[in-house]
Amino acid sequence: MKNIFKNKKKSRLISLFVTIAFVVFLIGCVYIDSVSILQIQEDGTTQAPIAKAGSIATFTLKGHIICKEDHGDVQFIVSFLAPKSWNVRQNATVTYTTTLATNPDEELKMSVVPESSLPKNGGGRTWGEALMQDYGVGPNVLSDMEWVTFSTDDKWAIYNGDKPDYTIYIRTNVGYQNLKAYLGFFVNHTDDGLSPTDTDHKKIKFSDTPFEVVGGKGLLIDYSSEHFNKVQPLASLQDDFVTFSFNGGVFQNDLISSNEIYFEGTAYDDNGNIIAQVNEKTDKTLLKRESSFDQIYSLTMWPASFFNVPEGQVIKKIDYVFTNKDRSIMITQSDDDFAVEGKPITGEKNPFVFELLCE
Amino acid sequence: MKSKTLIAACMVLATVFFMSCDAFMDHDFKDYKESYKDIAGVWQLKSVSRNGIDISNSMNFSQFRLNLNEDGTYTLENYLPFAVKGNGNWNVDDPQYPYNLTLRETSGNEVTIGLKYPIVNGKRIISITLSPGCYSNTYIYVFEKIENN
């Protein structure tokens, strides 16, 4: 009796092991060979990781698969990390070519994976949520970015020994906001669906250099490098809750030694007229340290209330600085330019500027 | 001796079995009705998340109150960005299964917002998703009912 039970247990374990092995070696390995974010510039010949605001940029991802098991009905996945303002879900067109196809030069369609279609092994999270939790925004320092996932419209049969190549083209409008950000690319397939234990079936790559949008609206938003200041969410209006942060740990500065760090700001309307100036040194303007592990101090505000905006008036931009209680030390945009780019400070210091835009 | 014990055990089991048969009648289930959700009351804002990140500790949100009065009127106390700006009248789409809360300001402006109404830690809460500022920013306001003493 005992032996029968033992044998049953043994055979269950063997079948479990076989099942796991089958799943692991279902496809084999997926590779990303290269990512290109270069765009042809206005002269028609030069290539650079720069696009004009409002234009359509093409990002190209090349890779291959080494298949170790026969399989049918699989859809290939690509996820793209980009600034939220690009609205990739609405604006992007994604196609691919593959040597698996009868015509390897034909561009085939990929479509956005709806939120309701969860990855098989994503633990109940959507593709976007899981990628953001697992990989974040990569080398970027601002979080107003999103992962948008696309799957091949066609389902593929792929067999042991197949070594197909693929090229994915992501064409999207880069919006009108001037910005600079690293872009992220992720590949996987529906049968793996973000399996947490395996890296053979998924690969991730961020662009080696930041991608830049120029000639658009507003001041440059730099997602790609650390600065003294940070504002979240980047797309905000006066009825949002907006967080202004001072990152005192990124560059040498005297303000970080102060016991109390304050926010001083001036709100302007569309015509450049001052709506209100807040420079009191009270709890209202005092920044709170986010955690004991870093030196980031933040203040979250509802701008309409913080600046006591009269009914009918609208804040268009906020000039602000971080300072200590007696205003003897100030961190401004000029200090940031000096720290980041080595730009010398001449004359009066310029404040940080936050434009309230919603695009 | 053994068989007597066996017979006694069988009789006990049979008694329990037959007694249990009548415990639930079909009509008990048919008569069941989902209770009306008592949504009227004073609701205090307990937590706020912005684009999926909890910002409840970033500023003082707890003063904001949504008073849903029994007479069908509502008032807002210590206003924070919300679906409506002024006071007015309220109603839900279904008192048994309220999925939508409609707020009609006295100015005539009417807004219907999606409502979740679960019990968390033994307390009824209201969870409302809204975008009072830029449309791309989504906030979830969670209100807890203030019980009358």
Short mmCIF file of C-alpha atoms in Angstrom, two decimals:
data_model
loop_
_atom_site.label_atom_id
_atom_site.label_comp_id
_atom_site.label_asym_id
_atom_site.label_seq_id
_atom_site.Cartn_x
_atom_site.Cartn_y
_atom_site.Cartn_z
CA MET A 1 0.00 0.00 0.00
CA LYS A 2 2.82 2.29 1.06
CA ASN A 3 4.73 1.43 -2.15
CA ILE A 4 1.73 2.22 -4.33
CA PHE A 5 1.38 5.59 -2.64
CA LYS A 6 5.11 6.27 -3.05
CA ASN A 7 4.96 5.32 -6.75
CA LYS A 8 1.94 7.54 -7.31
CA LYS A 9 3.74 10.43 -5.65
CA LYS A 10 6.82 9.74 -7.75
CA SER A 11 4.87 9.66 -11.01
CA ARG A 12 3.09 12.91 -10.08
CA LEU A 13 6.44 14.57 -9.45
CA ILE A 14 7.77 13.26 -12.77
CA SER A 15 4.76 14.55 -14.68
CA LEU A 16 5.03 17.92 -12.90
CA PHE A 17 8.71 18.10 -13.84
CA VAL A 18 7.92 17.15 -17.47
CA THR A 19 5.22 19.85 -17.59
CA ILE A 20 7.58 22.50 -16.19
CA ALA A 21 10.33 21.42 -18.60
CA PHE A 22 7.85 21.58 -21.48
CA VAL A 23 6.81 25.10 -20.56
CA VAL A 24 10.41 26.28 -20.08
CA PHE A 25 11.59 24.92 -23.42
CA LEU A 26 8.42 25.72 -25.27
CA ILE A 27 9.98 28.34 -27.50
CA GLY A 28 13.65 28.45 -26.58
CA CYS A 29 15.34 31.80 -26.42
CA VAL A 30 14.21 35.22 -27.63
CA TYR A 31 16.91 37.79 -28.36
CA ILE A 32 17.07 41.52 -29.08
CA ASP A 33 20.01 42.16 -31.40
CA SER A 34 19.71 45.91 -31.88
CA VAL A 35 17.54 48.93 -31.23
CA SER A 36 17.62 52.02 -33.41
CA ILE A 37 16.07 55.31 -32.34
CA LEU A 38 17.84 57.34 -35.05
CA GLN A 39 15.69 59.50 -37.31
CA ILE A 40 16.54 61.02 -40.65
CA GLN A 41 16.99 64.74 -40.09
CA GLU A 42 15.75 67.65 -42.22
CA ASP A 43 18.78 67.55 -44.53
CA GLY A 44 17.59 64.10 -45.66
CA THR A 45 20.86 62.30 -44.93
CA THR A 46 21.99 62.82 -41.33
CA GLN A 47 20.62 60.46 -38.71
CA ALA A 48 20.23 61.44 -35.04
CA PRO A 49 18.12 60.44 -32.03
CA ILE A 50 16.10 63.62 -32.49
CA ALA A 51 12.62 64.30 -33.89
CA LYS A 52 10.74 67.49 -34.53
CA ALA A 53 7.71 68.04 -32.28
CA GLY A 54 4.52 66.72 -33.85
CA SER A 55 6.34 64.46 -36.31
CA ILE A 56 6.14 60.68 -36.65
CA ALA A 57 9.26 58.88 -35.49
CA THR A 58 10.17 55.28 -36.34
CA PHE A 59 11.91 53.06 -33.82
CA THR A 60 13.35 49.79 -35.09
CA LEU A 61 13.98 46.69 -33.05
CA LYS A 62 15.82 43.70 -34.54
CA GLY A 63 16.17 40.27 -32.99
CA HIS A 64 16.00 36.53 -33.42
CA ILE A 65 14.54 33.45 -31.80
CA ILE A 66 16.17 30.08 -31.28
CA CYS A 67 13.32 27.60 -31.01
CA LYS A 68 13.77 24.42 -29.00
CA GLU A 69 10.28 22.95 -29.12
CA ASP A 70 7.41 22.63 -31.56
CA HIS A 71 4.58 24.95 -30.81
CA GLY A 72 1.53 26.47 -32.43
CA ASP A 73 -0.77 29.43 -31.88
CA VAL A 74 1.72 31.71 -30.20
CA GLN A 75 1.60 35.50 -30.46
CA PHE A 76 4.74 37.56 -30.11
CA ILE A 77 4.78 40.56 -27.82
CA VAL A 78 6.58 43.90 -27.91
CA SER A 79 6.24 46.54 -25.20
CA PHE A 80 7.43 50.10 -25.59
CA LEU A 81 8.36 52.53 -22.81
CA ALA A 82 7.73 56.16 -23.78
CA PRO A 83 6.64 59.44 -22.17
CA LYS A 84 2.92 59.43 -21.37
CA SER A 85 2.49 62.63 -23.36
CA TRP A 86 3.12 60.65 -26.56
CA ASN A 87 -0.09 58.70 -25.96
CA VAL A 88 1.44 55.64 -27.64
CA ARG A 89 -1.67 53.53 -27.09
CA GLN A 90 -3.65 55.84 -29.40
CA ASN A 91 -0.96 57.12 -31.73
CA ALA A 92 1.42 54.25 -32.47
CA THR A 93 1.35 51.94 -35.46
CA VAL A 94 3.38 48.79 -34.91
CA THR A 95 4.39 46.34 -37.65
CA TYR A 96 6.95 43.58 -37.99
CA THR A 97 8.64 41.37 -40.53
CA THR A 98 9.82 37.85 -39.83
CA THR A 99 11.54 35.07 -41.69
CA LEU A 100 8.76 32.80 -40.36
CA ALA A 101 6.40 34.44 -42.86
CA THR A 102 6.00 33.30 -46.47
CA ASN A 103 7.09 36.76 -47.53
CA PRO A 104 9.79 37.82 -45.05
CA ASP A 105 9.66 41.42 -46.33
CA GLU A 106 5.95 41.88 -45.74
CA GLU A 107 5.16 44.17 -42.81
CA LEU A 108 2.55 42.45 -40.65
CA LYS A 109 0.38 44.13 -38.07
CA MET A 110 0.66 44.23 -34.27
CA SER A 111 -2.15 45.64 -32.13
CA VAL A 112 -2.40 47.07 -28.64
CA VAL A 113 -3.08 44.41 -26.02
CA PRO A 114 -6.23 45.54 -24.17
CA GLU A 115 -6.06 46.06 -20.41
CA SER A 116 -8.46 43.14 -19.97
CA SER A 117 -6.00 40.70 -21.54
CA LEU A 118 -3.56 39.82 -18.77
CA PRO A 119 -0.17 38.14 -19.25
CA LYS A 120 -0.36 34.43 -18.46
CA ASN A 121 2.18 34.58 -15.62
CA GLY A 122 1.88 38.22 -14.61
CA GLY A 123 0.23 37.49 -11.27
CA GLY A 124 -3.04 39.22 -12.15
CA ARG A 125 -1.32 42.42 -13.24
CA THR A 126 -1.77 44.00 -16.66
CA TRP A 127 1.24 44.01 -19.00
CA GLY A 128 1.78 47.71 -18.29
CA GLU A 129 1.55 47.33 -14.50
CA ALA A 130 3.84 44.31 -14.42
CA LEU A 131 6.51 45.91 -16.61
CA MET A 132 6.42 49.13 -14.61
CA GLN A 133 6.76 47.18 -11.35
CA ASP A 134 9.49 44.87 -12.66
CA TYR A 135 11.56 47.28 -14.78
CA GLY A 136 10.29 50.75 -13.88
CA VAL A 137 11.36 53.52 -16.24
CA GLY A 138 14.87 52.09 -16.71
CA PRO A 139 17.60 54.71 -16.69
CA ASN A 140 15.11 57.58 -16.66
CA VAL A 141 14.60 59.64 -13.51
CA LEU A 142 11.08 60.94 -14.14
CA SER A 143 8.23 58.52 -13.86
CA ASP A 144 5.65 60.08 -16.19
CA MET A 145 6.21 57.28 -18.67
CA GLU A 146 4.24 54.18 -19.59
CA TRP A 147 4.77 50.72 -21.01
CA VAL A 148 2.39 49.99 -23.85
CA THR A 149 2.17 46.41 -25.11
CA PHE A 150 1.40 45.12 -28.60
CA SER A 151 0.91 41.54 -29.83
CA THR A 152 1.10 40.10 -33.32
CA ASP A 153 -2.33 39.91 -34.94
CA ASP A 154 -1.31 36.53 -36.40
CA LYS A 155 -0.72 33.43 -34.34
CA TRP A 156 2.37 31.50 -35.31
CA ALA A 157 3.41 27.84 -35.43
CA ILE A 158 7.08 27.53 -34.61
CA TYR A 159 9.08 24.28 -34.60
CA ASN A 160 12.10 22.83 -32.88
CA GLY A 161 15.21 24.02 -34.70
CA ASP A 162 13.60 27.13 -36.21
CA LYS A 163 15.78 30.22 -35.93
CA PRO A 164 13.65 33.04 -37.28
CA ASP A 165 14.75 36.67 -37.39
CA TYR A 166 12.34 39.50 -36.72
CA THR A 167 12.27 43.28 -37.14
CA ILE A 168 9.69 45.41 -35.33
CA TYR A 169 8.83 48.96 -36.42
CA ILE A 170 7.18 51.28 -33.91
CA ARG A 171 5.94 54.44 -35.63
CA THR A 172 4.46 57.06 -33.37
CA ASN A 173 3.78 60.76 -33.09
CA VAL A 174 6.23 62.23 -30.61
CA GLY A 175 3.85 64.92 -29.36
CA TYR A 176 4.47 68.62 -28.98
CA GLN A 177 6.32 68.73 -25.66
CA ASN A 178 10.08 69.34 -25.82
CA LEU A 179 11.69 66.45 -23.99
CA LYS A 180 14.60 64.10 -23.67
CA ALA A 181 14.14 60.48 -22.54
CA TYR A 182 15.56 56.99 -22.78
CA LEU A 183 13.12 54.68 -24.57
CA GLY A 184 12.53 51.07 -23.52
CA PHE A 185 11.81 47.94 -25.59
CA PHE A 186 10.68 44.57 -24.29
CA VAL A 187 9.94 41.32 -26.17
CA ASN A 188 8.12 38.22 -24.98
CA HIS A 189 5.40 35.86 -26.23
CA THR A 190 1.91 34.97 -25.04
CA ASP A 191 2.77 31.45 -23.87
CA ASP A 192 5.40 32.75 -21.50
CA GLY A 193 3.40 35.84 -20.46
CA LEU A 194 6.02 37.36 -18.15
CA SER A 195 7.02 34.17 -16.40
CA PRO A 196 8.86 35.38 -13.29
CA THR A 197 11.35 32.50 -13.15
CA ASP A 198 12.65 32.59 -16.68
CA THR A 199 14.59 35.15 -18.70
CA ASP A 200 15.10 33.13 -21.90
CA HIS A 201 11.69 34.01 -23.24
CA LYS A 202 11.82 37.72 -22.63
CA LYS A 203 14.37 40.43 -23.22
CA ILE A 204 14.51 44.11 -22.39
CA LYS A 205 16.66 46.89 -23.83
CA PHE A 206 16.76 50.63 -23.25
CA SER A 207 18.12 53.03 -25.83
CA ASP A 208 21.84 53.74 -25.32
CA THR A 209 21.28 57.46 -25.65
CA PRO A 210 18.27 59.63 -24.80
CA PHE A 211 15.80 60.46 -27.55
CA GLU A 212 15.01 64.14 -27.96
CA VAL A 213 11.94 66.04 -29.16
CA VAL A 214 12.75 69.58 -30.28
CA GLY A 215 10.95 72.62 -31.65
CA GLY A 216 7.84 72.05 -29.59
CA LYS A 217 6.05 73.64 -26.67
CA GLY A 218 7.44 74.52 -23.31
CA LEU A 219 10.77 74.15 -21.63
CA LEU A 220 12.75 70.98 -22.14
CA ILE A 221 11.62 68.19 -19.82
CA ASP A 222 14.60 66.00 -19.14
CA TYR A 223 13.56 62.49 -18.14
CA SER A 224 17.07 61.17 -18.62
CA SER A 225 19.28 62.86 -16.04
CA GLU A 226 19.18 63.88 -12.40
CA HIS A 227 18.42 67.47 -11.49
CA PHE A 228 17.94 69.36 -8.23
CA ASN A 229 14.23 69.66 -8.99
CA LYS A 230 11.48 67.27 -9.99
CA VAL A 231 7.74 67.87 -10.55
CA GLN A 232 5.06 65.19 -10.68
CA PRO A 233 2.86 64.69 -12.62
CA LEU A 234 4.53 66.54 -15.48
CA ALA A 235 1.19 67.06 -17.21
CA SER A 236 -0.76 68.96 -14.59
CA LEU A 237 -3.30 71.73 -14.27
CA GLN A 238 -4.18 73.90 -11.28
CA ASP A 239 -6.79 71.39 -10.04
CA ASP A 240 -4.30 68.52 -9.82
CA PHE A 241 -2.26 67.58 -6.80
CA VAL A 242 1.27 68.53 -7.85
CA THR A 243 4.43 67.40 -6.06
CA PHE A 244 7.51 69.63 -6.17
CA SER A 245 10.69 67.86 -5.02
CA PHE A 246 14.16 69.02 -4.12
CA ASN A 247 16.73 66.30 -4.69
CA GLY A 248 19.53 67.41 -2.41
CA GLY A 249 21.65 64.33 -2.86
CA VAL A 250 22.49 64.58 -6.54
CA PHE A 251 24.97 67.46 -6.53
CA GLN A 252 26.98 69.25 -3.87
CA ASN A 253 24.96 72.08 -2.30
CA ASP A 254 24.64 73.96 0.99
CA LEU A 255 20.85 73.83 1.29
CA ILE A 256 20.84 70.15 2.21
CA SER A 257 22.54 70.99 5.52
CA SER A 258 19.62 73.23 6.51
CA ASN A 259 17.20 71.90 9.07
CA GLU A 260 14.24 73.16 7.13
CA ILE A 261 13.83 73.49 3.39
CA TYR A 262 11.06 75.67 1.97
CA PHE A 263 9.32 76.23 -1.34
CA GLU A 264 8.90 79.75 -2.69
CA GLY A 265 6.75 80.25 -5.76
CA THR A 266 5.09 82.77 -8.04
CA ALA A 267 2.05 81.86 -10.14
CA TYR A 268 1.45 83.59 -13.49
CA ASP A 269 -1.56 83.70 -15.79
CA ASP A 270 -1.57 83.27 -19.57
CA ASN A 271 -0.57 86.92 -20.11
CA GLY A 272 2.42 86.69 -17.80
CA ASN A 273 0.69 88.64 -15.02
CA ILE A 274 1.39 87.58 -11.46
CA ILE A 275 -1.60 85.87 -9.83
CA ALA A 276 0.07 85.33 -6.48
CA GLN A 277 3.43 85.02 -4.80
CA VAL A 278 3.94 82.69 -1.85
CA ASN A 279 7.14 83.14 0.13
CA GLU A 280 6.01 82.59 3.72
CA LYS A 281 8.05 80.19 5.81
CA THR A 282 5.38 78.07 7.45
CA ASP A 283 4.11 74.49 7.35
CA LYS A 284 2.36 75.43 4.12
CA THR A 285 5.67 75.82 2.29
CA LEU A 286 7.85 73.40 4.28
CA LEU A 287 9.14 70.42 2.31
CA LYS A 288 8.94 66.96 3.89
CA ARG A 289 11.76 64.44 3.61
CA GLU A 290 10.45 61.48 1.61
CA SER A 291 12.52 58.79 3.34
CA SER A 292 15.60 58.42 5.49
CA PHE A 293 17.32 56.54 2.66
CA ASP A 294 17.67 59.52 0.34
CA GLN A 295 17.79 63.28 0.44
CA ILE A 296 14.64 64.07 -1.46
CA TYR A 297 12.34 66.68 0.10
CA SER A 298 8.85 67.22 -1.32
CA LEU A 299 5.80 69.40 -1.11
CA THR A 300 2.48 68.29 -2.58
CA MET A 301 -0.02 71.05 -3.26
CA TRP A 302 -3.28 71.82 -4.94
CA PRO A 303 -2.00 74.87 -6.89
CA ALA A 304 -5.37 76.63 -7.15
CA SER A 305 -5.66 76.64 -3.35
CA PHE A 306 -1.96 77.09 -2.57
CA PHE A 307 -1.85 80.31 -4.62
CA ASN A 308 -5.42 81.26 -3.68
CA VAL A 309 -6.35 81.69 -7.34
CA PRO A 310 -9.48 83.86 -7.77
CA GLU A 311 -12.46 82.32 -9.60
CA GLY A 312 -12.01 82.67 -13.35
CA GLN A 313 -8.22 82.97 -13.28
CA VAL A 314 -5.97 80.16 -14.47
CA ILE A 315 -2.34 79.49 -13.58
CA LYS A 316 -0.20 79.05 -16.67
CA LYS A 317 3.21 78.74 -15.06
CA ILE A 318 4.87 78.66 -11.67
CA ASP A 319 8.34 80.03 -11.00
CA TYR A 320 9.87 78.50 -7.89
CA VAL A 321 13.03 78.07 -5.84
CA PHE A 322 14.01 76.00 -2.81
CA THR A 323 15.39 77.92 0.14
CA ASN A 324 16.18 77.82 3.86
CA LYS A 325 14.28 79.72 6.54
CA ASP A 326 16.27 82.98 6.38
CA ARG A 327 16.60 82.80 2.57
CA SER A 328 20.40 82.90 2.80
CA ILE A 329 20.70 79.78 0.63
CA MET A 330 18.68 79.25 -2.53
CA ILE A 331 18.70 76.50 -5.13
CA THR A 332 17.52 77.74 -8.51
CA GLN A 333 17.55 76.75 -12.18
CA SER A 334 20.88 78.58 -12.49
CA ASP A 335 22.37 76.35 -9.78
CA ASP A 336 21.04 73.30 -11.59
CA ASP A 337 22.48 74.45 -14.93
CA PHE A 338 25.82 74.96 -13.24
CA ALA A 339 25.72 71.55 -11.55
CA VAL A 340 24.49 69.61 -14.59
CA GLU A 341 26.13 71.41 -17.49
CA GLY A 342 28.81 73.49 -15.81
CA LYS A 343 27.11 76.69 -17.08
CA PRO A 344 28.61 79.60 -15.12
CA ILE A 345 26.22 81.68 -13.01
CA THR A 346 26.26 85.30 -14.10
CA GLY A 347 23.99 88.05 -12.83
CA GLU A 348 20.70 87.28 -11.12
CA LYS A 349 19.82 83.62 -10.65
CA ASN A 350 16.87 82.23 -12.66
CA PRO A 351 14.15 80.31 -10.82
CA PHE A 352 12.89 76.86 -11.83
CA VAL A 353 9.85 77.09 -14.09
CA PHE A 354 6.91 74.69 -14.22
CA GLU A 355 4.41 75.16 -17.01
CA LEU A 356 0.92 73.82 -16.38
CA LEU A 357 0.11 71.90 -19.53
CA CYS A 358 -2.20 68.99 -20.20
CA GLU A 359 -1.25 67.11 -23.37
CA MET B 1 -21.19 -5.98 22.44
CA LYS B 2 -19.49 -4.73 19.31
CA SER B 3 -22.67 -4.95 17.22
CA LYS B 4 -24.66 -3.05 19.90
CA THR B 5 -22.18 -0.18 19.77
CA LEU B 6 -22.37 -0.21 15.97
CA ILE B 7 -26.19 -0.09 15.99
CA ALA B 8 -26.15 2.78 18.52
CA ALA B 9 -23.68 4.74 16.39
CA CYS B 10 -25.79 4.17 13.25
CA MET B 11 -28.92 5.41 15.05
CA VAL B 12 -27.18 8.57 16.21
CA LEU B 13 -25.88 9.26 12.70
CA ALA B 14 -29.29 8.61 11.16
CA THR B 15 -30.91 11.01 13.64
CA VAL B 16 -28.40 13.75 12.85
CA PHE B 17 -28.81 13.11 9.13
CA PHE B 18 -32.60 13.32 9.12
CA MET B 19 -32.68 16.30 11.45
CA SER B 20 -30.29 18.21 9.24
CA CYS B 21 -32.41 17.66 6.13
CA ASP B 22 -34.96 20.28 7.09
CA ALA B 23 -32.51 22.99 8.09
CA PHE B 24 -32.64 24.96 4.84
CA MET B 25 -35.69 25.11 2.65
CA ASP B 26 -35.65 26.27 -0.92
CA HIS B 27 -37.93 29.16 -0.13
CA ASP B 28 -35.29 30.57 2.24
CA PHE B 29 -33.04 31.23 -0.75
CA LYS B 30 -35.84 32.47 -2.96
CA ASP B 31 -36.87 34.96 -0.29
CA TYR B 32 -33.34 36.39 0.02
CA LYS B 33 -33.01 39.97 -1.13
CA GLU B 34 -29.87 42.05 -1.41
CA SER B 35 -30.08 44.74 1.23
CA TYR B 36 -30.45 48.40 0.36
CA LYS B 37 -27.08 50.12 0.70
CA ASP B 38 -27.27 52.88 3.22
CA ILE B 39 -25.10 55.32 1.36
CA ALA B 40 -26.46 58.40 3.08
CA GLY B 41 -24.17 59.83 5.74
CA VAL B 42 -21.01 61.80 6.32
CA TRP B 43 -18.06 60.49 4.31
CA GLN B 44 -14.52 61.49 5.22
CA LEU B 45 -11.70 61.33 2.69
CA LYS B 46 -9.28 58.72 4.00
CA SER B 47 -6.83 58.06 1.18
CA VAL B 48 -5.88 59.42 -2.22
CA SER B 49 -3.88 57.77 -4.95
CA ARG B 50 -2.54 59.60 -7.99
CA ASN B 51 -1.85 57.58 -11.12
CA GLY B 52 -1.67 54.42 -9.01
CA ILE B 53 0.63 55.84 -6.32
CA ASP B 54 -0.67 56.47 -2.81
CA ILE B 55 -0.17 60.16 -1.93
CA SER B 56 -2.31 60.11 1.22
CA ASN B 57 0.63 61.12 3.43
CA SER B 58 1.82 63.90 1.12
CA MET B 59 -0.73 66.42 2.34
CA ASN B 60 -3.70 66.64 4.65
CA PHE B 61 -6.67 65.24 2.77
CA SER B 62 -8.69 64.13 5.78
CA GLN B 63 -10.62 67.38 6.26
CA PHE B 64 -12.57 66.90 3.05
CA ARG B 65 -16.06 65.56 3.68
CA LEU B 66 -18.88 64.55 1.41
CA ASN B 67 -22.18 64.80 3.25
CA LEU B 68 -24.86 62.74 1.52
CA ASN B 69 -27.97 63.76 3.39
CA GLU B 70 -31.06 61.57 3.87
CA ASP B 71 -33.21 64.21 2.14
CA GLY B 72 -31.30 63.75 -1.13
CA THR B 73 -29.15 66.88 -0.83
CA TYR B 74 -25.37 66.85 -0.52
CA THR B 75 -22.77 69.31 0.75
CA LEU B 76 -18.98 69.43 0.42
CA GLU B 77 -16.85 70.46 3.41
CA ASN B 78 -13.25 71.74 3.22
CA TYR B 79 -13.28 71.43 -0.52
CA LEU B 80 -10.56 69.66 -2.48
CA PRO B 81 -10.54 69.06 -6.24
CA PHE B 82 -13.57 66.87 -6.85
CA ALA B 83 -16.05 65.87 -9.54
CA VAL B 84 -18.27 68.86 -8.69
CA LYS B 85 -17.58 72.22 -7.11
CA GLY B 86 -20.87 73.17 -5.53
CA ASN B 87 -23.53 71.62 -3.32
CA GLY B 88 -26.74 70.10 -4.67
CA ASN B 89 -28.71 66.86 -4.86
CA TRP B 90 -27.55 63.28 -5.09
CA ASN B 91 -28.89 59.87 -6.03
CA VAL B 92 -27.57 56.44 -6.94
CA ASP B 93 -28.59 54.35 -9.95
CA ASP B 94 -29.72 51.37 -7.85
CA PRO B 95 -30.14 51.38 -4.05
CA GLN B 96 -29.37 47.64 -3.88
CA TYR B 97 -26.40 47.65 -6.24
CA PRO B 98 -25.16 51.25 -6.44
CA TYR B 99 -22.63 51.51 -9.27
CA ASN B 100 -23.06 55.18 -10.11
CA LEU B 101 -23.47 58.25 -7.97
CA THR B 102 -25.07 61.26 -9.61
CA LEU B 103 -24.37 64.69 -8.16
CA ARG B 104 -26.52 67.54 -9.44
CA GLU B 105 -25.23 70.96 -8.47
CA THR B 106 -27.74 73.69 -7.68
CA SER B 107 -26.34 75.49 -10.74
CA GLY B 108 -27.73 72.63 -12.84
CA ASN B 109 -24.42 70.96 -13.63
CA GLU B 110 -24.82 67.18 -13.30
CA VAL B 111 -21.98 64.66 -12.96
CA THR B 112 -22.26 60.89 -12.70
CA ILE B 113 -19.30 59.11 -11.19
CA GLY B 114 -18.47 55.41 -10.90
CA LEU B 115 -18.75 54.09 -7.38
CA LYS B 116 -17.27 51.13 -5.56
CA TYR B 117 -18.83 50.30 -2.24
CA PRO B 118 -16.96 47.47 -0.50
CA ILE B 119 -16.54 46.64 3.17
CA VAL B 120 -12.90 46.98 4.24
CA ASN B 121 -11.79 46.02 7.75
CA GLY B 122 -15.41 45.81 8.78
CA LYS B 123 -16.16 49.34 7.57
CA ARG B 124 -18.14 50.41 4.55
CA ILE B 125 -16.05 52.59 2.22
CA ILE B 126 -16.76 54.49 -0.98
CA SER B 127 -14.12 54.51 -3.67
CA ILE B 128 -14.44 57.11 -6.43
CA THR B 129 -12.19 57.47 -9.49
CA LEU B 130 -11.88 60.98 -10.93
CA SER B 131 -9.69 63.39 -12.94
CA PRO B 132 -10.38 66.90 -11.65
CA GLY B 133 -7.28 68.40 -13.32
CA CYS B 134 -5.50 67.14 -16.41
CA TYR B 135 -7.42 64.24 -17.97
CA SER B 136 -4.30 62.09 -18.03
CA ASN B 137 -4.09 62.09 -14.22
CA THR B 138 -6.36 59.63 -12.46
CA TYR B 139 -7.10 59.90 -8.76
CA ILE B 140 -8.83 57.39 -6.52
CA TYR B 141 -10.50 58.93 -3.49
CA VAL B 142 -11.44 56.51 -0.73
CA PHE B 143 -14.01 57.79 1.77
CA GLU B 144 -14.91 56.21 5.08
CA LYS B 145 -18.24 56.76 6.76
CA ILE B 146 -18.20 58.73 9.99
CA GLU B 147 -20.55 56.93 12.34
CA ASN B 148 -22.96 58.98 14.44
CA ASN B 149 -22.35 58.64 18.17
#
